[in-house]
Structure formats: structure tokens, C-alpha cells
Amino acid sequence: MSARKISLTVNGQAVEAEVEARVNLADFVRQAIGLTGTHVGCEHGVCGACTIIVDGRPARACLMLAVQADGAEVETVESLGTPEALSELQQAFRDRHALQCGFCTPGMLMTIEALLRVEASPTREQVRDVLSGNLCRCTGYQAIVDAALDAAKARRGTR
Amino acid sequence: MKAPPFAYHDPRSRDDLIGLLAELENAKLLAGGQSLVPMLNFRVVAPDHLIDINRIPDLAGIRLSADDVVLGAMTRQCDLQASADLAASAPIIREALAHVGHFQTRSRGTIGGSCCHLDPAAELPALCALFDAEFDVAGPNGARVVKVGDWFKGYLESALEEREYLQSIRLRRWPAGHGYGFSEYARRRGDFAIAGAGALLEFAKDARIRRAAIVVFGVEPAPVRLAEAEQMLVGQTFSETLLAEAAAQASALDAMADVHVSAAYRRRLAGVVTRRALTEAVRLAREAV
Ligand SMILES: Cc1cc2nc3c(=O)[nH]c(=O)nc-3n(C[C@@H](O)[C@H](O)[C@H](O)COP(=O)(O)OP(=O)(O)OC[C@H]3O[C@@H](n4cnc5c(N)ncnc54)[C@H](O)[C@@H]3O)c2cc1C
Ligand code: FES
Ligand code: FES
């Protein structure tokens, strides 16, 4: 079918690829680029597991076509930190036991990352509001909200 | 599931778009993709061509004049939410947007997409009804303006012809200091509402209601203005009796039923949200005096 050449940056690295129009951005980053941190749950925009940041804004990767990301700056969960050097947000998730199976975690992290960039001191209510777009079947959410608030505090202290 | 195959087009100008609309058969426009891509992934739609309008530069934007607010079809929901001009001139819009999907869907979803998709419970088409909107559409056969009363054709159906697209939406401004109230009920934050209502009120100096607009959405297949209730309110001083009568009219709507919600429950909720929206509108209008 109609394949297209696209170029974009993913986590700061330039990427060029040929992609079929119907391939969504979540499948593209997982399969074509091999970044499998972005998870795919529902493929219709409801679960939030695929949340990434596109041009500075949080987005459902399953609801964007890869061809639409031509020229865009894409950030995935892999950009946040490494196992040796976790970001404040990842560290807060670990400290607060904000994950169990971890399936929802990449989307949770990217949503909260996007929030903290525009709102350095969110209220508990604001965190709960943005997390309404991410489903977790394990934790019961409270620890995730706690971790987001901890991370906000830690970032205010260091940046 | 995965989207079926289609040919992808991304025109860079309105003229190119019109050219494609004239030429292509079984084509769909792609705006924010927050309703269309789920439908593609579920394969409930299978267009041969997808025309992505995200790269046409002048389809987004918020323009205010003394009488109107003009919103480009491709204006993102998050940009509407962030607009200080809009918050000052029509504050109910920001209130309602907090209920349109989620933080993550509002960064792509557009007002035009919402008004063309026309989910019965969508907040933005309901606001269009409240503000007596006009829809500016264009196609290979030229441009035309559709009044909001003619826009809603039925369940998920707008007045757009097959080869037309929506360019912008014009809302009529209300005077500064008008009262507004918005209320909806959904089981979870960000879900489509089971029922919702919006109200605008303007009081005269003698505390009588000069003008009223009430919309109820999620109850019938398209948003409905409570025209009788509005007429009943005008010229009156506000009272509990009037409030109860307006709510009763909302509860008399021809409510839809689905697997989750019976028509009787929806009717009941319609009354509740109408009462809440009006109560808030009265409070804010009185505060502004
Ligand atoms: C999890 C989730 C929750 C949601 N909750 C809500 C909610 O509570 N309330 C709500 O209102 N919405 C909700 N939505 C839908 C909302 O996010 C969409 O933004 C909106 O319904 C469609 O806008 P869009 O820009 O994404 O359009 P698209 O999905 O791109 O398009 C929708 C339809 O409109 C047509 N179209 C789009 N733009 C034009 C145009 N300019 N001219 C002609 N045709 C056009 C398309 O061809 C398509 O048929 C939700 C979505 C998700 C994924
Ligand atoms: S996989 Fe994208 S929202 Fe569920
Ligand atoms: S940790 Fe398992 S789904 Fe959230």
C-alpha cells in the first residue's frame, strides 16, 4: 500500500524510515525503532498505556499515525532515565511502590512528565484529573498519585 | 486491532484539500484522530483515502470581535482550554473542556472534529447550540454557512455533505457579566457523560432575567435547547419554582436508553444537571452585578 518516507526525532535521535500509512505511532516506535517501553493496551485511546510526548504534549501513540509524526519530536519512556540513573519521577515510583505488573507504568510516567513540565506544583486533585486518562489494574492509583507529588517536590528542589 | 489499509494524503492548503475532496471517492478527513482512529482500529470505518488536514496551516485559531468568537475547525481542545481571551469572553467553554476526554486526548482532539463526529454526549457541539453557532463549510461547489439548528441531523450525523469540510465555527458572544453554569454526570472522569447541561443567563438591572439559554446533551441523539424553559424564564425574577419547572422540562425529553443506562434514569439526570447548571448561572450572574 502507500508507504512513505518520514524523518523525525525520537528521544533526541534523528530517525528516518519508510512506513506504511496505516501503521500507528505506538507500533512504529516499538517495531520499527525497537523501543518497546511504550505499551499497547487497547488501541482505541482508552487505557493510556501508549502515552508518549509529541512536540511537548502528551498524546495517545495508538491514535496517531506514524506518518503524522513526520518532522515531529517524539519522546518515549526510554528518554526519562536509565536503570543506573533513574529520573526523579522514576525514583519516586520505586520509592512509593507505584507499580506492580508495570504494564501501565510507561504511560503513567509520560503523562506525569508532561504534567510536571507545565505545572511544577500540581495539587493532588490535578494529578488525579490527568491520571483519569491512564488505567491501572493493579495499584489502586493512590501510590501513583503520591509518587507524582513526590517527584514534583524533588524536581522543584533540584531544578 | 489495526487500521485497514488506505491511501494517505496530507494537503498543505485549502485549495489542495478542495481538489482532493472533488477527486477522491470514499475519503475521510483526519483531524485530531481521537474518534476516527479508534473507529479505524476497530474497522467500523474503512475509507479508501484518508485526508489528513493537520498540515493545512490556517485552519486553527481563535479570533474575537465585538460580537463573535470565531474558532478554526482545527483548533485543539487544549488550546481552547488555555486561551485567556476565550476564558474572559465565554468562560463556560473552559469549564466544559475540562470534561472533554482527558489531558492526553485534548492535546490532539479538535473542536471541528468534535462537531463533525457529533457524539450525542459531546460537550463542544452542545456549547455551539448554546451560543447559536454558525458553521462555515466549504467544498468543490463553494462555501456555505449552516446555522446550528440545521447542523444536527441525527445520531452521529451533521449537515456536512460528502465532499464538504468544516472551516470554522462562529459563536455569538454574550455580554460581560453574564451568568453561566455547566454540569454533567459521567461514571468516571473523562468519560462521555450520561447527561449534561449548560446554561447562560443575563439579568436586567431590576433583577429580572433578560435572556436565557439552556442546552441539554447526552439525552437525545443531538444536543437540545430548552426553548420553552428559556421563554418561561425571560422577564421573571428567578425563583425555586422556575428552577423546578425548567428541570421538569429537561426531564420530559425523549431520552435514549443503552445497555448501561435506562431512559428513565437519563431523564432523571437531565433534570438534575439542568437544575445544577441554572443554579450556578444564577449565582455567577448575581455575583457579577
Ligand atoms: C478516551 C477518550 C475519551 C473521550 N471522551 C470524550 C468526551 O468526554 N467528550 C467528547 O466530546 N469527546 C470525547 N472524546 C472524543 C474527542 O476526544 C475527539 O476529539 C472528538 O470526538 C473528535 O475530534 P478529533 O479532532 O479527534 O476528530 P477526528 O477523530 O479526526 O474526526 C472525527 C470525525 O470528524 C470528521 N472531521 C474532523 N474534522 C473535520 C472537518 N474539519 N471537516 C469535516 N469533517 C471533519 C472526520 O472525518 C471524522 O469522521 C474522547 C476520546 C477518547 C479517545
Ligand atoms: S493503547 Fe493507546 S490508549 Fe490504550
Ligand atoms: S501496575 Fe499493573 S496495570 Fe498498573
Coordinates of C-alpha atoms in Angstrom, one line a residue, chain B residues 122-288:
Chain B
A122 CA -20.1 15.6 23.3
E123 CA -19.7 18.9 25.1
L124 CA -18.5 21.1 22.3
P125 CA -21.4 20.7 19.9
A126 CA -23.7 21.4 22.9
L127 CA -21.8 24.7 23.5
C128 CA -22.3 25.5 19.9
A129 CA -26.0 25.1 20.4
L130 CA -25.9 27.3 23.5
F131 CA -24.1 30.1 21.6
D132 CA -26.3 30.0 18.5
A133 CA -23.3 28.9 16.4
E134 CA -22.9 29.1 12.6
F135 CA -20.8 26.6 10.8
D136 CA -18.7 27.7 7.9
V137 CA -18.3 24.9 5.5
A138 CA -16.7 24.6 2.0
G139 CA -16.3 22.1 -0.8
P140 CA -15.8 21.9 -4.5
N141 CA -19.2 23.6 -5.0
G142 CA -18.3 26.6 -2.9
A143 CA -18.8 27.7 0.6
R144 CA -22.0 28.0 2.8
V145 CA -23.0 28.8 6.3
V146 CA -25.1 26.3 8.3
K147 CA -27.0 27.5 11.4
V148 CA -26.7 25.4 14.4
G149 CA -30.3 24.4 14.3
D150 CA -29.7 22.8 10.9
W151 CA -26.3 21.3 11.8
F152 CA -27.6 18.4 13.9
K153 CA -29.2 15.8 11.5
G154 CA -29.3 12.9 13.9
Y155 CA -27.2 10.4 15.7
L156 CA -23.5 11.0 14.7
E157 CA -24.8 12.9 11.7
S158 CA -24.1 16.5 10.8
A159 CA -25.3 18.6 7.9
L160 CA -22.0 18.3 6.1
E161 CA -22.3 17.0 2.6
E162 CA -20.0 14.2 1.5
R163 CA -17.4 16.4 -0.2
E164 CA -17.5 19.3 2.2
Y165 CA -15.4 20.2 5.1
L166 CA -15.8 22.4 8.2
Q167 CA -13.6 25.5 8.1
S168 CA -14.6 27.4 11.3
I169 CA -17.4 27.9 13.8
R170 CA -18.7 31.3 14.8
L171 CA -20.2 31.7 18.3
R172 CA -22.3 34.8 19.3
R173 CA -20.8 36.4 22.3
W174 CA -22.8 37.2 25.4
P175 CA -22.3 40.5 27.3
A176 CA -19.7 40.7 30.0
G177 CA -21.0 39.7 33.4
H178 CA -23.5 37.1 32.1
G179 CA -24.0 34.1 34.3
Y180 CA -23.0 30.6 33.2
G181 CA -23.3 27.1 34.6
F182 CA -22.2 23.7 33.3
S183 CA -22.9 20.4 34.8
E184 CA -22.6 16.8 33.6
Y185 CA -22.6 13.4 35.1
A186 CA -20.3 10.6 34.0
R187 CA -19.4 7.4 35.8
R188 CA -15.6 8.2 35.5
R189 CA -13.8 11.5 34.9
G190 CA -13.3 12.0 31.2
D191 CA -15.9 9.5 30.0
F192 CA -18.7 10.7 27.8
A193 CA -21.5 12.0 30.1
I194 CA -24.7 10.1 30.7
A195 CA -26.4 13.6 30.7
G196 CA -25.1 17.1 30.9
A197 CA -26.4 20.7 30.7
G198 CA -25.2 24.2 30.1
A199 CA -26.9 27.5 30.9
L200 CA -26.3 31.1 30.2
L201 CA -28.3 33.9 31.9
E202 CA -28.3 37.7 31.7
F203 CA -30.1 39.8 34.3
A204 CA -31.5 43.2 33.8
K205 CA -30.9 46.0 36.4
D206 CA -34.3 45.2 38.1
A207 CA -33.1 41.6 38.7
R208 CA -35.4 40.2 36.1
I209 CA -34.0 37.7 33.6
R210 CA -33.4 39.4 30.3
R211 CA -32.1 36.5 28.3
A212 CA -31.6 32.8 29.0
A213 CA -30.1 29.8 27.0
I214 CA -30.2 26.3 28.2
V215 CA -28.8 23.2 26.5
V216 CA -29.1 19.6 27.5
F217 CA -26.8 16.9 25.9
G218 CA -26.3 13.2 26.1
V219 CA -30.0 12.7 26.5
E220 CA -31.4 12.8 22.9
P221 CA -29.3 11.9 19.8
A222 CA -28.2 15.5 19.5
P223 CA -28.0 18.4 22.0
V224 CA -31.3 20.2 22.6
R225 CA -32.1 23.8 23.6
L226 CA -34.9 24.0 26.2
A227 CA -36.6 26.8 24.2
E228 CA -39.8 26.7 26.3
A229 CA -37.9 26.9 29.5
E230 CA -35.9 29.8 28.2
Q231 CA -39.0 31.7 27.2
M232 CA -40.6 31.0 30.5
L233 CA -37.6 32.5 32.4
V234 CA -37.3 35.7 30.4
G235 CA -38.9 38.7 32.2
Q236 CA -39.1 36.8 35.5
T237 CA -37.2 37.2 38.8
F238 CA -35.6 33.9 39.5
S239 CA -37.3 31.6 41.9
E240 CA -37.2 28.0 43.1
T241 CA -40.5 27.4 41.2
L242 CA -39.0 28.5 37.9
L243 CA -35.9 26.3 38.5
A244 CA -38.1 23.3 39.2
E245 CA -40.1 24.0 36.0
A246 CA -37.0 24.2 33.9
A247 CA -35.7 21.0 35.3
A248 CA -39.0 19.3 34.7
Q249 CA -38.8 20.3 31.0
A250 CA -35.4 18.6 30.8
S251 CA -36.8 15.5 32.4
A252 CA -39.5 15.4 29.8
L253 CA -37.1 15.0 26.9
D254 CA -37.2 11.9 24.7
A255 CA -34.2 10.2 26.4
M256 CA -32.1 7.5 24.8
A257 CA -31.6 4.1 26.5
D258 CA -28.5 1.9 26.2
V259 CA -27.0 -1.2 27.9
H260 CA -25.7 0.9 30.8
V261 CA -28.4 3.4 31.3
S262 CA -32.2 3.3 31.1
A263 CA -34.2 6.2 29.5
A264 CA -35.9 6.8 32.9
Y265 CA -32.5 7.3 34.7
R266 CA -31.3 9.5 31.9
R267 CA -34.4 11.7 32.1
R268 CA -34.0 12.0 35.8
L269 CA -30.3 13.0 35.4
A270 CA -31.3 15.5 32.7
G271 CA -33.4 17.3 35.3
V272 CA -30.6 17.2 37.9
V273 CA -27.9 18.6 35.7
T274 CA -30.2 21.3 34.3
R275 CA -31.0 22.4 37.9
R276 CA -27.3 22.5 38.8
A277 CA -26.3 24.4 35.7
L278 CA -29.0 27.0 36.1
T279 CA -28.3 27.4 39.8
E280 CA -24.7 28.1 39.1
A281 CA -25.5 30.5 36.3
V282 CA -27.8 32.5 38.6
R283 CA -25.1 32.6 41.3
L284 CA -22.4 33.9 38.9
A285 CA -24.7 36.4 37.3
R286 CA -25.7 37.8 40.7
E287 CA -22.0 37.9 41.7
A288 CA -21.2 39.9 38.6

